[in-house]
Amino acid sequence: MQLGMVGLGRMGANMVRRLMKAGHTCVVYDTNPDSVAELVADGAVGASTLEEFVSKLEAPKAAWVMIPAAITDKVIGQLAELMDKGDIIIDGGNSYFRDDRRRAKELEPKGIHYIDCGTSGGVWGLERGYCLMIGGEDGPVQHLDPIFATIAPGEGDIDKTPGRPDGKGTAQKGYLHCGKAGAGHFVKMVHNGIEYGIMAAYAEGLDILKNANCDTRAQEVDAETAPSMHGDLDYDLDLGEISEVWRRGSVIASWLLDLTAASFVGDPKLEKFAGRVSDSGEGRWTIEAAIDSATPASVLTSALYSRFRSREEHAFADKVCSAMRYQFGGHLEKTGITPMA
Amino acid sequence: MQLGMVGLGRMGANMVRRLMKAGHTCVVYDTNPDSVAELVADGAVGASTLEEFVSKLEAPKAAWVMIPAAITDKVIGQLAELMDKGDIIIDGGNSYFRDDRRRAKELEPKGIHYIDCGTSGGVWGLERGYCLMIGGEDGPVQHLDPIFATIAPGEGDIDKTPGRPDGKGTAQKGYLHCGKAGAGHFVKMVHNGIEYGIMAAYAEGLDILKNANCDTRAQEVDAETAPSMHGDLDYDLDLGEISEVWRRGSVIASWLLDLTAASFVGDPKLEKFAGRVSDSGEGRWTIEAAIDSATPASVLTSALYSRFRSREEHAFADKVCSAMRYQFGGHLEKTGITPMA
Amino acid sequence: MQLGMVGLGRMGANMVRRLMKAGHTCVVYDTNPDSVAELVADGAVGASTLEEFVSKLEAPKAAWVMIPAAITDKVIGQLAELMDKGDIIIDGGNSYFRDDRRRAKELEPKGIHYIDCGTSGGVWGLERGYCLMIGGEDGPVQHLDPIFATIAPGEGDIDKTPGRPDGKGTAQKGYLHCGKAGAGHFVKMVHNGIEYGIMAAYAEGLDILKNANCDTRAQEVDAETAPSMHGDLDYDLDLGEISEVWRRGSVIASWLLDLTAASFVGDPKLEKFAGRVSDSGEGRWTIEAAIDSATPASVLTSALYSRFRSREEHAFADKVCSAMRYQFGGHLEKTGITPMA
Amino acid sequence: MQLGMVGLGRMGANMVRRLMKAGHTCVVYDTNPDSVAELVADGAVGASTLEEFVSKLEAPKAAWVMIPAAITDKVIGQLAELMDKGDIIIDGGNSYFRDDRRRAKELEPKGIHYIDCGTSGGVWGLERGYCLMIGGEDGPVQHLDPIFATIAPGEGDIDKTPGRPDGKGTAQKGYLHCGKAGAGHFVKMVHNGIEYGIMAAYAEGLDILKNANCDTRAQEVDAETAPSMHGDLDYDLDLGEISEVWRRGSVIASWLLDLTAASFVGDPKLEKFAGRVSDSGEGRWTIEAAIDSATPASVLTSALYSRFRSREEHAFADKVCSAMRYQFGGHLEKTGITPMA
């Protein structure tokens, strides 16, 4: 089957390679001609303009867009100008699900089908396959089934879920039509919200383990410093070995733990990292959806706030607390940062 | 090698079976004679009293205790009376690490070695092996290495961590000597704290997905009800299929997700469960350690509090808020519970 | 000065009374003729239709709208049809600040000025005065200064803030022009977010005090129940007397604490309340603004989530956790609710 | 009545002054002779050793100890050596309530009564009076009633709680016998826990107001940065004036808000403060009590964690998250700190 790909970054390029390896043909376009040339060398059909790209697609044309969220609307608008009734645009990036709903509605009068496809897998997808969460109309989604089936990991060597009937749907192959427009990115958004939560759970646990020797560090004795409650935290623990041992047989084994264990190899104190953690939107939208639906989501929100906090040296809120303490108790701030990390 | 096992519940009995399958010999004791008889039928040496149990162990005697935390101290005391200098007691349960420190110190004058061994794996351990986190002196821990190596999962078919030197330590076989007395249970405690956090991350995310149709439910229009912010949450999502698809290729694949997917098979609304979530101590101690060491642990704490909250119909704190609202705004409580779950 | 008031609920009617007591004249309208009649009896000019209401206002006409958020847009639209260039509409309700921005823009071509006025004070405002947070253009806000000054509490007997220059602005009289359109409701929104946080702080603290006798209640001994960590929480505390004592000289004295102390009079266990705590939008929008601006707001968010949680018997998230525990450990849920509240 | 005071820091010295102003006589001791001399000049009886101090007290001797928690045990031990059956020691500092329980038990065989007295009021107590939360046996507490009544604020000009019977107890005078040994410090501990929560509520709210102009700051456009959700946060708000206006008529008026408003006078950006917020133990013990009694306390815990976080430049947890993101997505950390504060 043929698929067009706009956007040949790490994700887009690897998806094209995965498709071609399985015998599909791909037409590719990127604003960077080198990225196009590289994939042409691997067997893709290249295009140097969006017009040329669309002209090389066979009807019903299917264009997969894999570009930064900030320019997605513009490119989809340009594609829509060039495409016809019955053609399909797939947004495989990390769009806000309300943008999907709007786009699907905007494209409807022209008869162009819009599919939103949340894509998980990061840099590992070429090898592992990508987990796909799809939203849109039944017809076009079914039409593209061979494409989704190839990009997804398939059943692989992952154990069958006990009791699950054979041949039920596509989820056990790693892709799922979740619902109408926006449903794919909605599920992907929550996936990322959960991801933040799980990452923070490991991170906080490892931080506690790291500080398990806090009572061996000298503590200041003054009215501004909470006394140690027990005074016996004197364990020097090897976080890398602990991450490794948890990978086998423990309840908290996971792919993210595998990556954590890998991080400690050669960098046991994670000195390569300062600790500024970005967030790319989905975590925020997840909390917005939680609030919209009155769903308490303390863990996911805490994880998001930890990322916000990691990027500030001092929050203004902290200054307000210091100012109040000065006012009611004459407390002066301690000048040094506690050397915890 | 020979090991004595006191406590033949699900965990203890399965560990004995795993040891015997690998050629070790086991002396077993439980207050329930049927449990003893069952394992004797499988090849173990049975004992009907603790005295008989100890007498059947060869020096240096090694007794593994696998019993509820509430009676661990008593049984260890009785064992210590019957054992001699150089013998070893292993507590494989979920003890508080400060109890380990105390016991190690209490047993030291008698020359009895105390080992604390955090054990993860649940009902799946017989087949998968148990992840072991061990604390205590070097000598006795090394002496028992064949036992630990057998109970643990071994390397199995889990991918090697990239860059990890071959033959480094035992962690990649699923067991680890973490440090001195208490270190094993300390690491296991944090493991459980992380477990609570990860479970809550999935749980909250799935709750948001479940409520993604909240705007299709009638909403009351009055000053006591927050208006829907967008009014477009109208997705009916299949949580079982979503859990299944995330198992393949997604960033949040994990063993706990495998279990979650299994939970939805045959019970898509989890109607078998009311939602009262117990906690068994480790989560609380993890937060205590976080506070002791001034480590912010918002995610792990939120997960623990969600469990507390799940067991109350209404917190008194909620009544206080209702009372204040009545006082300042004349707000009366709405009589029905919002039918969210 | 003359002011028109649309909406004669508790808040609107009391503001009219406060204005008339100070010598202002008020034209009043409500869909309920009895509410109009009551205020006419108190000296107001009544109107039985919106048309009549507007016709009785003198140019530049000023109409204050004090109605539920859900119908505010409709009524403002009707008023705008009847009003002229230079007239002023004030929304004193709890509108979303983005609605203010939109309305101000919509009314601009007609030359009608829009003012948003966040109003705090609840049922106590008639006597105490209302704290006013105002957004909109300078001209119309200054024009209405006599109205704002009367509705607000004035300096009263509240201590002057040390160091504050005499005669600086209006804030020390209880009203403030915060900025352009929407700024008033934005500040009021955050005010309510803080209100939720403070209420929850007292509520949680009192809940801990209430449970200070937890170790005098029988505890189950099984593997599903966390053991008491210290076993010595045996205080029976009088929450009403404690709330009362904190009102004098303590750091946490506040008006909300005054109300809390009042709540315990005659109802020491708050048995009049079930504990279902509504939220009316501002708390949610506050968190939305926090997320939009990457400001960590854990306390305010936790307070909001506690309200969500108070209205559910069991969150679906709790069921997911129970299901996982059953899968990995064979843990069955405990059937009784822990009798904590 | 006579009272002995050990420890003449800000709190102890001011309490002595307040007592003498009301006609009580005070014997005073401090390791710093200047502190003693100052109060002797004001009319107190001075002592240059603890022995002399005790010898100057009349039976039943009453010694109030107002010193840092770290040395309280030592000084109480020394006093106990010098005192007799029927004498009273009052600990007015911020002791852990379990230390009170232990001390009361240790002093019991000697017939010395131990009273724990939580004291709130900070540097303002001399003028306002101190809120007292008292634990211990009935007899000695009643014996000292004239002392407590003088140190406390009395009814003052604070409104009577509506419905509260006249002459009920002492709470409306600002002191309360809360229960047996430790009850006073337990209630004070929770008071401080609430204090942290309220402070954080104001602090977070003000932080959101401060960042209400975030969309006027340039935002980077890349895959590592969450896009602004609405793009319209362009309010420049005056936090000092807002704090001031909330003091009058709003629901969130409080003494802490008064102090906040004062903080902004002359320092509108709180540039005097870096934002390192100490904690002095009570907040930690409050959370420990919450966990011990399975009381969810998300707001109070979040406030404590914010303090922990304010003292770290980067938490190790943040580095773990960065490391995972690098592993799965090749995400590099952004090098600059977002200039939010």
PDB file of N, CA, C and O in Angstrom, chain A residues 10 123-124 195 203 210 224 226 274-276 278-279 310-312 314 316-318 327-329 333 335 337 340-341, chain D residues 10 123-124 195 203 210 224 226 274-276 278-279 310-312 314 316-318 327-329 333 335 337 340-341:
ATOM      1  N   ARG A  10      13.038  12.293  13.409  1.00  0.00           N
ATOM      2  CA  ARG A  10      13.335  10.966  13.932  1.00  0.00           C
ATOM      3  C   ARG A  10      12.127  10.023  13.816  1.00  0.00           C
ATOM      4  O   ARG A  10      12.246   8.898  13.370  1.00  0.00           O
ATOM      5  N   VAL A 123      12.371   7.005  20.331  1.00  0.00           N
ATOM      6  CA  VAL A 123      13.433   6.643  19.407  1.00  0.00           C
ATOM      7  C   VAL A 123      13.537   5.134  19.195  1.00  0.00           C
ATOM      8  O   VAL A 123      14.276   4.674  18.335  1.00  0.00           O
ATOM      9  N   TRP A 124      12.801   4.356  19.965  1.00  0.00           N
ATOM     10  CA  TRP A 124      12.887   2.908  19.899  1.00  0.00           C
ATOM     11  C   TRP A 124      11.914   2.291  18.906  1.00  0.00           C
ATOM     12  O   TRP A 124      11.906   1.081  18.689  1.00  0.00           O
ATOM     13  N   GLU A 195       2.368   8.518  31.871  1.00  0.00           N
ATOM     14  CA  GLU A 195       3.833   8.446  31.738  1.00  0.00           C
ATOM     15  C   GLU A 195       4.521   9.394  32.721  1.00  0.00           C
ATOM     16  O   GLU A 195       5.458   9.009  33.421  1.00  0.00           O
ATOM     17  N   ALA A 203      11.140   8.324  40.128  1.00  0.00           N
ATOM     18  CA  ALA A 203      12.090   9.391  40.446  1.00  0.00           C
ATOM     19  C   ALA A 203      12.040   9.722  41.940  1.00  0.00           C
ATOM     20  O   ALA A 203      13.089   9.857  42.585  1.00  0.00           O
ATOM     21  N   LYS A 210      18.330   7.679  47.550  1.00  0.00           N
ATOM     22  CA  LYS A 210      19.567   8.474  47.524  1.00  0.00           C
ATOM     23  C   LYS A 210      19.780   9.186  48.859  1.00  0.00           C
ATOM     24  O   LYS A 210      20.898   9.294  49.350  1.00  0.00           O
ATOM     25  N   GLU A 224      15.667  27.164  63.112  1.00  0.00           N
ATOM     26  CA  GLU A 224      15.174  27.193  61.731  1.00  0.00           C
ATOM     27  C   GLU A 224      15.261  25.836  61.040  1.00  0.00           C
ATOM     28  O   GLU A 224      14.922  25.713  59.878  1.00  0.00           O
ATOM     29  N   ALA A 226      14.455  21.743  61.085  1.00  0.00           N
ATOM     30  CA  ALA A 226      13.723  20.655  61.724  1.00  0.00           C
ATOM     31  C   ALA A 226      14.714  19.603  62.192  1.00  0.00           C
ATOM     32  O   ALA A 226      15.600  19.199  61.438  1.00  0.00           O
ATOM     33  N   ALA A 274      21.033  18.159  34.651  1.00  0.00           N
ATOM     34  CA  ALA A 274      20.849  19.197  35.666  1.00  0.00           C
ATOM     35  C   ALA A 274      19.549  18.984  36.433  1.00  0.00           C
ATOM     36  O   ALA A 274      19.440  19.311  37.609  1.00  0.00           O
ATOM     37  N   GLY A 275      18.570  18.451  35.755  1.00  0.00           N
ATOM     38  CA  GLY A 275      17.289  18.243  36.407  1.00  0.00           C
ATOM     39  C   GLY A 275      16.196  19.190  35.943  1.00  0.00           C
ATOM     40  O   GLY A 275      15.203  19.384  36.627  1.00  0.00           O
ATOM     41  N   ARG A 276      16.380  19.786  34.778  1.00  0.00           N
ATOM     42  CA  ARG A 276      15.313  20.623  34.207  1.00  0.00           C
ATOM     43  C   ARG A 276      14.460  19.755  33.299  1.00  0.00           C
ATOM     44  O   ARG A 276      14.921  19.318  32.258  1.00  0.00           O
ATOM     45  N   SER A 278      11.385  19.211  30.875  1.00  0.00           N
ATOM     46  CA  SER A 278      10.407  19.876  30.019  1.00  0.00           C
ATOM     47  C   SER A 278       9.064  19.169  30.083  1.00  0.00           C
ATOM     48  O   SER A 278       8.950  18.040  30.566  1.00  0.00           O
ATOM     49  N   ASP A 279       8.039  19.846  29.639  1.00  0.00           N
ATOM     50  CA  ASP A 279       6.766  19.161  29.401  1.00  0.00           C
ATOM     51  C   ASP A 279       6.249  19.676  28.069  1.00  0.00           C
ATOM     52  O   ASP A 279       6.477  20.817  27.712  1.00  0.00           O
ATOM     53  N   SER A 310      10.855  21.994  38.567  1.00  0.00           N
ATOM     54  CA  SER A 310      12.251  21.645  38.248  1.00  0.00           C
ATOM     55  C   SER A 310      12.904  22.715  37.400  1.00  0.00           C
ATOM     56  O   SER A 310      14.117  22.744  37.265  1.00  0.00           O
ATOM     57  N   ARG A 311      12.113  23.574  36.799  1.00  0.00           N
ATOM     58  CA  ARG A 311      12.669  24.557  35.874  1.00  0.00           C
ATOM     59  C   ARG A 311      12.824  25.937  36.494  1.00  0.00           C
ATOM     60  O   ARG A 311      13.269  26.871  35.835  1.00  0.00           O
ATOM     61  N   GLU A 312      12.474  26.070  37.762  1.00  0.00           N
ATOM     62  CA  GLU A 312      12.583  27.345  38.452  1.00  0.00           C
ATOM     63  C   GLU A 312      13.654  27.243  39.524  1.00  0.00           C
ATOM     64  O   GLU A 312      13.703  26.261  40.257  1.00  0.00           O
ATOM     65  N   HIS A 314      13.796  29.485  42.131  1.00  0.00           N
ATOM     66  CA  HIS A 314      12.930  29.677  43.291  1.00  0.00           C
ATOM     67  C   HIS A 314      11.582  30.145  42.801  1.00  0.00           C
ATOM     68  O   HIS A 314      11.497  31.066  41.994  1.00  0.00           O
ATOM     69  N   PHE A 316       8.105  32.108  43.091  1.00  0.00           N
ATOM     70  CA  PHE A 316       7.679  33.309  43.805  1.00  0.00           C
ATOM     71  C   PHE A 316       6.900  32.913  45.063  1.00  0.00           C
ATOM     72  O   PHE A 316       7.001  33.564  46.102  1.00  0.00           O
ATOM     73  N   ALA A 317       6.168  31.820  44.966  1.00  0.00           N
ATOM     74  CA  ALA A 317       5.412  31.335  46.137  1.00  0.00           C
ATOM     75  C   ALA A 317       6.344  31.136  47.338  1.00  0.00           C
ATOM     76  O   ALA A 317       5.971  31.412  48.481  1.00  0.00           O
ATOM     77  N   ASP A 318       7.541  30.657  47.083  1.00  0.00           N
ATOM     78  CA  ASP A 318       8.499  30.454  48.174  1.00  0.00           C
ATOM     79  C   ASP A 318       8.860  31.782  48.823  1.00  0.00           C
ATOM     80  O   ASP A 318       9.016  31.877  50.047  1.00  0.00           O
ATOM     81  N   GLN A 327       7.673  38.254  58.803  1.00  0.00           N
ATOM     82  CA  GLN A 327       6.731  39.166  59.441  1.00  0.00           C
ATOM     83  C   GLN A 327       6.259  38.643  60.802  1.00  0.00           C
ATOM     84  O   GLN A 327       6.178  39.375  61.763  1.00  0.00           O
ATOM     85  N   PHE A 328       5.899  37.367  60.877  1.00  0.00           N
ATOM     86  CA  PHE A 328       5.303  36.933  62.150  1.00  0.00           C
ATOM     87  C   PHE A 328       6.317  36.417  63.146  1.00  0.00           C
ATOM     88  O   PHE A 328       6.064  36.452  64.339  1.00  0.00           O
ATOM     89  N   GLY A 329       7.455  35.960  62.630  1.00  0.00           N
ATOM     90  CA  GLY A 329       8.383  35.380  63.587  1.00  0.00           C
ATOM     91  C   GLY A 329       9.770  35.993  63.543  1.00  0.00           C
ATOM     92  O   GLY A 329      10.661  35.560  64.275  1.00  0.00           O
ATOM     93  N   GLU A 333      15.872  34.124  56.363  1.00  0.00           N
ATOM     94  CA  GLU A 333      16.176  32.963  55.530  1.00  0.00           C
ATOM     95  C   GLU A 333      17.574  32.445  55.805  1.00  0.00           C
ATOM     96  O   GLU A 333      18.497  33.218  56.048  1.00  0.00           O
ATOM     97  N   THR A 335      20.987  31.194  54.501  1.00  0.00           N
ATOM     98  CA  THR A 335      21.592  31.663  53.254  1.00  0.00           C
ATOM     99  C   THR A 335      22.055  30.559  52.316  1.00  0.00           C
ATOM    100  O   THR A 335      22.098  30.755  51.116  1.00  0.00           O
ATOM    101  N   ILE A 337      21.946  26.921  50.338  1.00  0.00           N
ATOM    102  CA  ILE A 337      21.027  25.877  49.884  1.00  0.00           C
ATOM    103  C   ILE A 337      21.443  24.580  50.578  1.00  0.00           C
ATOM    104  O   ILE A 337      22.630  24.268  50.656  1.00  0.00           O
ATOM    105  N   MET A 340      21.428  18.840  49.172  1.00  0.00           N
ATOM    106  CA  MET A 340      20.792  17.526  49.119  1.00  0.00           C
ATOM    107  C   MET A 340      21.059  16.818  47.793  1.00  0.00           C
ATOM    108  O   MET A 340      21.081  15.616  47.710  1.00  0.00           O
ATOM    109  N   ALA A 341      21.142  17.570  46.716  1.00  0.00           N
ATOM    110  CA  ALA A 341      21.323  16.918  45.412  1.00  0.00           C
ATOM    111  C   ALA A 341      22.708  17.211  44.879  1.00  0.00           C
ATOM    112  O   ALA A 341      22.967  17.125  43.740  1.00  0.00           O
TER     113      ALA A 341
ATOM    114  N   ARG D  10      13.377  35.949  72.356  1.00  0.00           N
ATOM    115  CA  ARG D  10      12.275  36.839  72.004  1.00  0.00           C
ATOM    116  C   ARG D  10      10.975  36.426  72.679  1.00  0.00           C
ATOM    117  O   ARG D  10      10.263  37.253  73.246  1.00  0.00           O
ATOM    118  N   VAL D 123       6.494  37.170  67.172  1.00  0.00           N
ATOM    119  CA  VAL D 123       7.042  38.400  67.745  1.00  0.00           C
ATOM    120  C   VAL D 123       5.947  39.374  68.171  1.00  0.00           C
ATOM    121  O   VAL D 123       6.213  40.389  68.790  1.00  0.00           O
ATOM    122  N   TRP D 124       4.719  39.087  67.839  1.00  0.00           N
ATOM    123  CA  TRP D 124       3.614  39.994  68.114  1.00  0.00           C
ATOM    124  C   TRP D 124       2.960  39.736  69.463  1.00  0.00           C
ATOM    125  O   TRP D 124       2.035  40.460  69.882  1.00  0.00           O
ATOM    126  N   GLU D 195      -1.016  26.178  59.536  1.00  0.00           N
ATOM    127  CA  GLU D 195      -0.308  27.430  59.187  1.00  0.00           C
ATOM    128  C   GLU D 195       0.470  27.259  57.877  1.00  0.00           C
ATOM    129  O   GLU D 195       0.400  28.112  56.992  1.00  0.00           O
ATOM    130  N   ALA D 203       0.434  31.871  49.019  1.00  0.00           N
ATOM    131  CA  ALA D 203       1.656  31.962  48.214  1.00  0.00           C
ATOM    132  C   ALA D 203       1.412  31.478  46.790  1.00  0.00           C
ATOM    133  O   ALA D 203       1.824  32.122  45.818  1.00  0.00           O
ATOM    134  N   LYS D 210       1.026  36.685  39.878  1.00  0.00           N
ATOM    135  CA  LYS D 210       2.280  37.221  39.341  1.00  0.00           C
ATOM    136  C   LYS D 210       2.529  36.754  37.905  1.00  0.00           C
ATOM    137  O   LYS D 210       3.019  37.509  37.071  1.00  0.00           O
ATOM    138  N   GLU D 224      10.213  20.736  22.850  1.00  0.00           N
ATOM    139  CA  GLU D 224      10.459  20.559  24.287  1.00  0.00           C
ATOM    140  C   GLU D 224       9.628  21.522  25.140  1.00  0.00           C
ATOM    141  O   GLU D 224       9.733  21.513  26.351  1.00  0.00           O
ATOM    142  N   ALA D 226       5.931  23.198  26.125  1.00  0.00           N
ATOM    143  CA  ALA D 226       4.485  23.113  25.961  1.00  0.00           C
ATOM    144  C   ALA D 226       3.976  24.430  25.388  1.00  0.00           C
ATOM    145  O   ALA D 226       4.340  25.498  25.880  1.00  0.00           O
ATOM    146  N   ALA D 274      15.037  35.210  49.064  1.00  0.00           N
ATOM    147  CA  ALA D 274      15.455  34.302  47.992  1.00  0.00           C
ATOM    148  C   ALA D 274      14.393  33.236  47.752  1.00  0.00           C
ATOM    149  O   ALA D 274      14.205  32.763  46.636  1.00  0.00           O
ATOM    150  N   GLY D 275      13.690  32.863  48.804  1.00  0.00           N
ATOM    151  CA  GLY D 275      12.671  31.832  48.655  1.00  0.00           C
ATOM    152  C   GLY D 275      13.048  30.501  49.289  1.00  0.00           C
ATOM    153  O   GLY D 275      12.486  29.465  48.960  1.00  0.00           O
ATOM    154  N   ARG D 276      14.010  30.537  50.204  1.00  0.00           N
ATOM    155  CA  ARG D 276      14.358  29.299  50.927  1.00  0.00           C
ATOM    156  C   ARG D 276      13.545  29.270  52.211  1.00  0.00           C
ATOM    157  O   ARG D 276      13.776  30.067  53.118  1.00  0.00           O
ATOM    158  N   SER D 278      12.369  27.537  55.573  1.00  0.00           N
ATOM    159  CA  SER D 278      12.711  26.536  56.574  1.00  0.00           C
ATOM    160  C   SER D 278      11.445  25.843  57.080  1.00  0.00           C
ATOM    161  O   SER D 278      10.334  26.320  56.876  1.00  0.00           O
ATOM    162  N   ASP D 279      11.628  24.699  57.724  1.00  0.00           N
ATOM    163  CA  ASP D 279      10.525  24.110  58.492  1.00  0.00           C
ATOM    164  C   ASP D 279      11.120  23.639  59.793  1.00  0.00           C
ATOM    165  O   ASP D 279      12.273  23.235  59.856  1.00  0.00           O
ATOM    166  N   SER D 310      11.807  24.168  48.135  1.00  0.00           N
ATOM    167  CA  SER D 310      12.331  25.536  48.030  1.00  0.00           C
ATOM    168  C   SER D 310      13.801  25.612  48.420  1.00  0.00           C
ATOM    169  O   SER D 310      14.468  26.589  48.134  1.00  0.00           O
ATOM    170  N   ARG D 311      14.288  24.589  49.066  1.00  0.00           N
ATOM    171  CA  ARG D 311      15.661  24.630  49.564  1.00  0.00           C
ATOM    172  C   ARG D 311      16.636  23.865  48.683  1.00  0.00           C
ATOM    173  O   ARG D 311      17.824  23.777  48.998  1.00  0.00           O
ATOM    174  N   GLU D 312      16.152  23.272  47.632  1.00  0.00           N
ATOM    175  CA  GLU D 312      17.005  22.510  46.722  1.00  0.00           C
ATOM    176  C   GLU D 312      17.110  23.230  45.389  1.00  0.00           C
ATOM    177  O   GLU D 312      16.117  23.722  44.870  1.00  0.00           O
ATOM    178  N   HIS D 314      18.108  21.622  42.546  1.00  0.00           N
ATOM    179  CA  HIS D 314      17.467  20.622  41.714  1.00  0.00           C
ATOM    180  C   HIS D 314      17.333  19.348  42.525  1.00  0.00           C
ATOM    181  O   HIS D 314      18.293  18.889  43.134  1.00  0.00           O
ATOM    182  N   PHE D 316      17.073  15.379  43.033  1.00  0.00           N
ATOM    183  CA  PHE D 316      17.595  14.240  42.291  1.00  0.00           C
ATOM    184  C   PHE D 316      16.483  13.622  41.452  1.00  0.00           C
ATOM    185  O   PHE D 316      16.713  13.122  40.349  1.00  0.00           O
ATOM    186  N   ALA D 317      15.259  13.667  41.981  1.00  0.00           N
ATOM    187  CA  ALA D 317      14.116  13.138  41.229  1.00  0.00           C
ATOM    188  C   ALA D 317      14.020  13.781  39.853  1.00  0.00           C
ATOM    189  O   ALA D 317      13.693  13.119  38.864  1.00  0.00           O
ATOM    190  N   ASP D 318      14.304  15.069  39.778  1.00  0.00           N
ATOM    191  CA  ASP D 318      14.245  15.753  38.484  1.00  0.00           C
ATOM    192  C   ASP D 318      15.282  15.189  37.526  1.00  0.00           C
ATOM    193  O   ASP D 318      15.029  15.027  36.331  1.00  0.00           O
ATOM    194  N   GLN D 327      16.603   8.781  27.531  1.00  0.00           N
ATOM    195  CA  GLN D 327      16.648   7.386  27.078  1.00  0.00           C
ATOM    196  C   GLN D 327      15.547   7.068  26.079  1.00  0.00           C
ATOM    197  O   GLN D 327      15.785   6.423  25.071  1.00  0.00           O
ATOM    198  N   PHE D 328      14.318   7.489  26.364  1.00  0.00           N
ATOM    199  CA  PHE D 328      13.258   7.032  25.464  1.00  0.00           C
ATOM    200  C   PHE D 328      13.022   7.966  24.285  1.00  0.00           C
ATOM    201  O   PHE D 328      12.542   7.539  23.255  1.00  0.00           O
ATOM    202  N   GLY D 329      13.384   9.235  24.466  1.00  0.00           N
ATOM    203  CA  GLY D 329      13.056  10.150  23.386  1.00  0.00           C
ATOM    204  C   GLY D 329      14.238  10.918  22.839  1.00  0.00           C
ATOM    205  O   GLY D 329      14.104  11.739  21.937  1.00  0.00           O
ATOM    206  N   GLU D 333      18.130  18.164  27.820  1.00  0.00           N
ATOM    207  CA  GLU D 333      17.632  19.202  28.705  1.00  0.00           C
ATOM    208  C   GLU D 333      17.824  20.569  28.076  1.00  0.00           C
ATOM    209  O   GLU D 333      18.807  20.827  27.398  1.00  0.00           O
ATOM    210  N   THR D 335      18.948  24.272  28.376  1.00  0.00           N
ATOM    211  CA  THR D 335      20.022  24.712  29.260  1.00  0.00           C
ATOM    212  C   THR D 335      19.655  25.877  30.163  1.00  0.00           C
ATOM    213  O   THR D 335      20.220  26.028  31.225  1.00  0.00           O
ATOM    214  N   ILE D 337      17.367  28.215  32.719  1.00  0.00           N
ATOM    215  CA  ILE D 337      16.248  28.137  33.657  1.00  0.00           C
ATOM    216  C   ILE D 337      15.167  29.087  33.124  1.00  0.00           C
ATOM    217  O   ILE D 337      15.467  30.206  32.734  1.00  0.00           O
ATOM    218  N   MET D 340      11.073  32.600  35.533  1.00  0.00           N
ATOM    219  CA  MET D 340       9.721  32.819  36.047  1.00  0.00           C
ATOM    220  C   MET D 340       9.733  33.669  37.309  1.00  0.00           C
ATOM    221  O   MET D 340       8.802  34.374  37.615  1.00  0.00           O
ATOM    222  N   ALA D 341      10.762  33.525  38.140  1.00  0.00           N
ATOM    223  CA  ALA D 341      10.718  34.285  39.402  1.00  0.00           C
ATOM    224  C   ALA D 341      11.728  35.417  39.351  1.00  0.00           C
ATOM    225  O   ALA D 341      12.185  35.877  40.340  1.00  0.00           O
TER     226      ALA D 341
END
